[in-house]
Coordinates of N, CA, C and O in Angstrom, one line a residue:
P1 N -14.2 5.3 5.1 CA -13.7 6.0 4.1 C -13.2 7.3 4.3 O -13.6 8.0 5.3
H2 N -12.5 8.0 3.4 CA -11.5 8.7 3.5 C -10.8 9.9 2.3 O -11.5 9.1 1.0
K3 N -11.4 10.9 2.4 CA -10.7 11.7 1.1 C -9.5 11.6 0.4 O -8.8 11.8 1.4
F4 N -9.0 11.6 -0.8 CA -8.0 12.0 -1.2 C -8.4 13.1 -1.9 O -8.5 12.7 -3.2
K5 N -7.3 13.8 -1.6 CA -7.1 15.3 -2.9 C -5.8 15.3 -2.8 O -5.0 14.6 -3.2
I6 N -6.3 15.0 -4.5 CA -4.7 15.7 -5.9 C -5.3 16.7 -6.2 O -6.2 17.4 -6.7
A7 N -4.0 17.5 -6.1 CA -3.7 19.1 -7.2 C -2.3 19.0 -7.8 O -1.7 18.1 -7.9
V8 N -2.7 19.7 -9.1 CA -1.9 19.7 -9.9 C -1.9 21.2 -9.9 O -2.3 22.3 -10.2
G9 N -0.3 21.9 -10.1 CA -0.4 23.0 -10.2 C 0.7 23.3 -10.7 O 1.7 22.3 -10.7
G10 N 1.1 24.8 -11.0 CA 2.7 24.9 -12.3 C 2.8 26.4 -11.4 O 3.7 27.1 -12.1
C11 N 2.0 26.7 -11.2 CA 2.4 28.6 -10.4 C 3.9 28.5 -9.0 O 4.0 27.5 -8.4
P12 N 4.8 29.0 -9.3 CA 5.6 28.8 -8.3 C 5.3 30.4 -7.0 O 6.2 30.1 -6.1
N13 N 4.6 30.7 -6.9 CA 4.2 30.6 -6.1 C 3.5 29.9 -4.9 O 1.9 30.0 -4.2
N14 N 3.4 27.9 -5.1 CA 2.4 27.3 -5.2 C 0.8 27.6 -4.5 O 0.2 27.6 -3.4
C15 N 0.2 28.2 -5.3 CA -1.2 28.7 -5.5 C -2.4 27.6 -5.3 O -3.1 27.7 -4.0
V16 N -2.4 26.2 -5.6 CA -3.5 25.4 -5.2 C -3.0 24.1 -4.4 O -3.3 23.9 -3.9
K17 N -1.3 24.4 -4.0 CA -0.9 23.9 -2.7 C -1.0 22.9 -2.7 O -1.5 21.9 -2.3
P18 N -0.5 21.8 -4.4 CA -0.2 20.6 -4.5 C 0.8 19.9 -3.0 O 0.3 18.9 -2.6
D19 N 1.4 20.4 -2.4 CA 2.5 19.7 -1.1 C 1.7 19.9 0.2 O 2.7 18.4 0.6
L20 N 0.1 19.9 0.1 CA -0.5 20.3 1.4 C -1.4 18.4 0.5 O -2.1 18.5 1.3
N21 N -1.4 18.0 -0.1 CA -2.8 17.2 -0.4 C -2.6 16.2 -0.7 O -0.7 16.1 -0.4
D22 N -2.7 14.8 -0.5 CA -2.7 13.9 -0.4 C -1.3 13.1 -1.9 O -0.6 12.5 -1.8
L23 N -2.2 13.3 -3.1 CA -1.0 13.3 -4.1 C -0.9 14.8 -4.9 O -1.5 15.4 -5.1
G24 N 0.4 15.8 -5.2 CA 0.8 16.8 -5.4 C 1.6 16.6 -6.7 O 2.6 16.1 -6.1
I25 N 1.1 17.5 -7.5 CA 1.8 17.5 -9.7 C 2.4 18.4 -9.0 O 1.2 19.6 -9.5
V26 N 3.8 19.2 -8.8 CA 4.3 20.5 -9.5 C 4.7 21.1 -10.5 O 5.5 20.0 -11.1
G27 N 4.4 21.2 -12.3 CA 4.5 21.5 -12.8 C 5.7 22.8 -13.4 O 5.9 23.6 -12.7
Q28 N 7.4 22.6 -13.9 CA 8.0 23.4 -14.0 C 9.0 23.3 -15.4 O 9.0 22.4 -15.7
K29 N 9.1 24.6 -15.9 CA 9.9 24.7 -17.2 C 11.7 24.5 -16.9 O 12.3 25.0 -15.4
V30 N 12.6 23.4 -17.4 CA 13.6 23.5 -17.4 C 14.3 24.7 -18.5 O 14.2 24.7 -19.4
I31 N 14.8 26.2 -18.1 CA 15.3 26.8 -19.0 C 16.5 27.1 -19.2 O 17.0 26.9 -18.2
K32 N 17.2 27.1 -20.1 CA 18.5 26.8 -20.4 C 19.3 28.0 -21.8 O 17.8 29.1 -22.0
I33 N 20.1 28.9 -21.1 CA 20.2 30.6 -21.8 C 21.2 30.1 -23.0 O 22.1 29.1 -22.6
L34 N 21.0 30.1 -23.8 CA 21.9 29.9 -25.1 C 22.8 30.6 -25.3 O 22.7 31.8 -25.5
P35 N 24.3 30.8 -24.5 CA 25.1 31.5 -25.1 C 25.6 31.9 -26.2 O 25.6 33.4 -26.1
E36 N 26.0 31.0 -27.1 CA 26.0 31.6 -28.2 C 25.1 32.8 -29.2 O 25.4 33.2 -29.6
S37 N 23.9 32.3 -28.5 CA 22.6 33.7 -29.2 C 22.8 35.0 -28.1 O 22.2 35.8 -28.7
C38 N 23.3 35.2 -27.0 CA 23.1 36.4 -26.4 C 23.9 36.5 -26.4 O 25.0 37.7 -26.6
K39 N 23.5 38.0 -27.1 CA 24.4 39.2 -26.9 C 24.3 40.5 -26.5 O 24.8 41.2 -26.6
G40 N 24.2 40.2 -24.9 CA 24.5 40.8 -23.7 C 23.6 42.2 -24.0 O 24.5 43.6 -23.9
C41 N 22.4 42.3 -24.6 CA 21.7 43.7 -24.6 C 21.1 44.5 -23.5 O 22.0 43.5 -22.3
P42 N 22.4 45.7 -23.2 CA 22.6 46.9 -21.8 C 20.4 46.2 -20.8 O 21.0 46.5 -20.4
S43 N 19.8 46.6 -22.2 CA 18.5 46.1 -21.5 C 17.6 44.8 -21.6 O 17.0 45.2 -22.3
C44 N 18.2 44.5 -20.8 CA 17.9 42.7 -21.2 C 16.4 42.7 -19.9 O 16.0 42.7 -19.6
S45 N 15.4 42.3 -21.4 CA 14.5 41.9 -21.0 C 14.0 41.2 -19.9 O 12.6 40.9 -19.2
M46 N 14.8 40.1 -19.9 CA 14.8 38.3 -19.4 C 15.2 39.0 -17.5 O 14.4 38.7 -16.6
I47 N 16.2 39.9 -17.8 CA 16.7 40.5 -15.9 C 15.3 41.3 -16.0 O 15.1 41.5 -14.7
D48 N 15.3 42.3 -16.6 CA 13.9 43.2 -16.3 C 12.4 42.4 -15.8 O 11.6 42.7 -14.6
N49 N 12.4 41.2 -16.0 CA 10.4 40.8 -16.2 C 10.7 38.9 -14.8 O 9.8 39.0 -14.4
C50 N 12.1 38.7 -14.2 CA 11.7 37.3 -14.2 C 11.8 38.7 -12.5 O 12.7 38.7 -11.3
P51 N 10.5 37.1 -12.1 CA 10.1 37.8 -10.6 C 11.2 37.2 -9.2 O 10.9 37.9 -8.6
M52 N 11.9 35.9 -9.5 CA 12.9 35.9 -8.9 C 14.1 36.4 -8.7 O 14.9 36.0 -7.8
N53 N 14.6 37.0 -9.3 CA 15.7 38.0 -9.6 C 17.0 36.9 -10.1 O 17.7 37.3 -10.0
A54 N 16.9 35.7 -10.7 CA 17.5 34.9 -10.8 C 18.3 34.8 -12.1 O 19.2 34.3 -12.0
I55 N 18.2 36.3 -13.1 CA 18.7 36.0 -14.1 C 19.3 37.5 -13.9 O 18.9 38.6 -13.6
S56 N 21.2 37.4 -14.0 CA 21.9 38.5 -14.3 C 22.8 38.3 -14.8 O 22.9 37.2 -16.1
M57 N 23.6 39.6 -15.5 CA 24.7 39.6 -16.9 C 25.9 38.9 -16.0 O 26.5 39.8 -15.0
K58 N 27.0 37.9 -16.6 CA 28.1 38.2 -16.0 C 28.8 37.8 -17.2 O 28.7 37.0 -18.0
D59 N 29.6 38.5 -18.0 CA 30.8 38.7 -18.8 C 30.1 38.8 -20.2 O 30.6 38.4 -20.8
G60 N 29.0 40.0 -19.8 CA 28.2 39.9 -21.0 C 28.0 39.0 -21.2 O 26.8 39.4 -23.0
K61 N 26.6 38.2 -21.2 CA 26.1 37.0 -21.2 C 24.9 37.1 -20.2 O 25.7 37.2 -19.2
A62 N 23.8 36.5 -20.4 CA 23.0 36.4 -19.6 C 23.2 35.3 -18.6 O 23.4 33.8 -19.8
V63 N 23.3 35.0 -17.5 CA 23.8 33.5 -16.8 C 22.1 33.6 -15.7 O 21.8 34.3 -15.6
I64 N 21.5 32.1 -15.1 CA 20.9 32.4 -14.8 C 21.2 31.4 -13.3 O 22.4 30.1 -13.4
D65 N 20.9 31.9 -12.5 CA 20.9 31.1 -10.7 C 20.7 30.7 -10.0 O 19.3 30.5 -9.8
R66 N 20.3 29.5 -10.6 CA 19.9 28.1 -9.9 C 19.3 27.6 -8.5 O 18.2 27.3 -8.7
T67 N 19.9 28.3 -8.0 CA 19.7 28.4 -6.3 C 18.1 29.1 -6.1 O 17.5 29.8 -5.5
Q68 N 18.1 30.1 -7.1 CA 17.0 31.0 -7.2 C 15.9 31.2 -8.6 O 14.8 31.7 -8.2
C69 N 15.8 30.3 -9.1 CA 14.8 30.2 -10.4 C 13.7 28.9 -9.8 O 14.4 27.9 -9.6
V70 N 12.2 29.3 -10.0 CA 11.9 28.5 -9.2 C 11.2 27.8 -10.7 O 10.0 27.7 -10.8
G71 N 11.6 28.5 -12.4 CA 11.0 27.8 -12.7 C 9.5 27.9 -13.8 O 9.1 26.8 -14.1
C72 N 9.2 29.1 -13.0 CA 8.3 29.8 -13.8 C 7.6 29.7 -15.5 O 6.8 29.9 -15.2
G73 N 9.1 30.2 -16.2 CA 9.1 30.2 -16.9 C 8.6 31.6 -18.2 O 8.0 31.7 -18.9
V74 N 8.6 32.8 -17.7 CA 8.1 33.6 -17.7 C 9.2 34.5 -18.6 O 8.6 34.8 -19.3
C75 N 10.7 34.1 -18.5 CA 12.0 34.9 -18.9 C 11.5 34.1 -20.9 O 11.9 34.7 -21.7
E76 N 11.3 32.6 -20.2 CA 10.6 32.2 -22.0 C 9.8 33.4 -22.5 O 8.9 33.8 -23.0
G77 N 10.7 33.2 -23.9 CA 9.9 33.9 -25.1 C 10.7 35.5 -24.9 O 10.0 36.6 -26.1
L78 N 11.0 35.9 -24.4 CA 11.3 37.9 -23.9 C 12.2 38.0 -24.9 O 12.5 39.3 -24.9
C79 N 13.4 37.4 -24.4 CA 15.1 38.2 -25.4 C 14.3 37.3 -27.2 O 13.5 36.6 -27.6
P80 N 14.6 39.0 -27.7 CA 14.0 39.4 -28.9 C 15.6 38.3 -30.3 O 15.1 38.2 -31.0
K81 N 16.6 37.5 -29.9 CA 17.7 37.1 -29.9 C 17.1 35.6 -30.0 O 18.3 34.8 -30.4
Q82 N 16.3 35.2 -29.0 CA 15.7 33.3 -29.0 C 17.0 33.2 -27.9 O 16.9 31.6 -28.2
A83 N 17.4 33.5 -26.9 CA 19.1 32.8 -26.3 C 17.9 32.6 -24.9 O 19.5 32.0 -24.6
I84 N 17.3 32.0 -25.3 CA 16.7 31.1 -23.3 C 15.7 30.0 -24.1 O 14.4 30.7 -25.5
V85 N 15.6 29.0 -24.7 CA 15.0 28.2 -24.5 C 14.5 27.3 -23.1 O 15.4 26.9 -22.3
S86 N 12.9 26.3 -23.5 CA 12.7 25.7 -22.3 C 12.8 23.9 -22.9 O 12.1 23.8 -24.5
K87 N 12.8 23.1 -21.9 CA 12.5 21.7 -22.7 C 11.6 21.0 -21.3 O 11.4 21.4 -20.4
E88 N 10.9 20.3 -22.0 CA 10.2 19.8 -20.5 C 11.4 18.8 -19.8 O 12.2 17.9 -19.6
A89 N 11.0 18.7 -18.4 CA 12.0 17.8 -17.5 C 11.3 16.4 -17.4 O 10.4 16.2 -17.4
K90 N 12.5 15.7 -17.5 CA 11.7 14.4 -17.2 C 12.4 14.0 -15.4 O 12.9 14.2 -15.2
A91 N 11.0 13.6 -15.2 CA 10.7 13.0 -13.8 C 11.1 11.2 -13.3 O 11.7 11.1 -14.7

């Protein structure tokens, strides 16, 4: 007999190490910025709170660098103009 280890995690820091188990599932959020809702606030709370520094301001609008974003969802709900939304990823 062999132990079969399963881990489910949603932490971008890989806290429960799902990739080191026999079966690992990592949950992420797919974040999208709505350019028509973004007003380019000078002190954007999404930029200030992103742990990966994946959000920046370009041409007066917030944009996400997909190479840096880990899908943690920290930015969701921070924009007072509701310029950021998330959806479930389809596997």
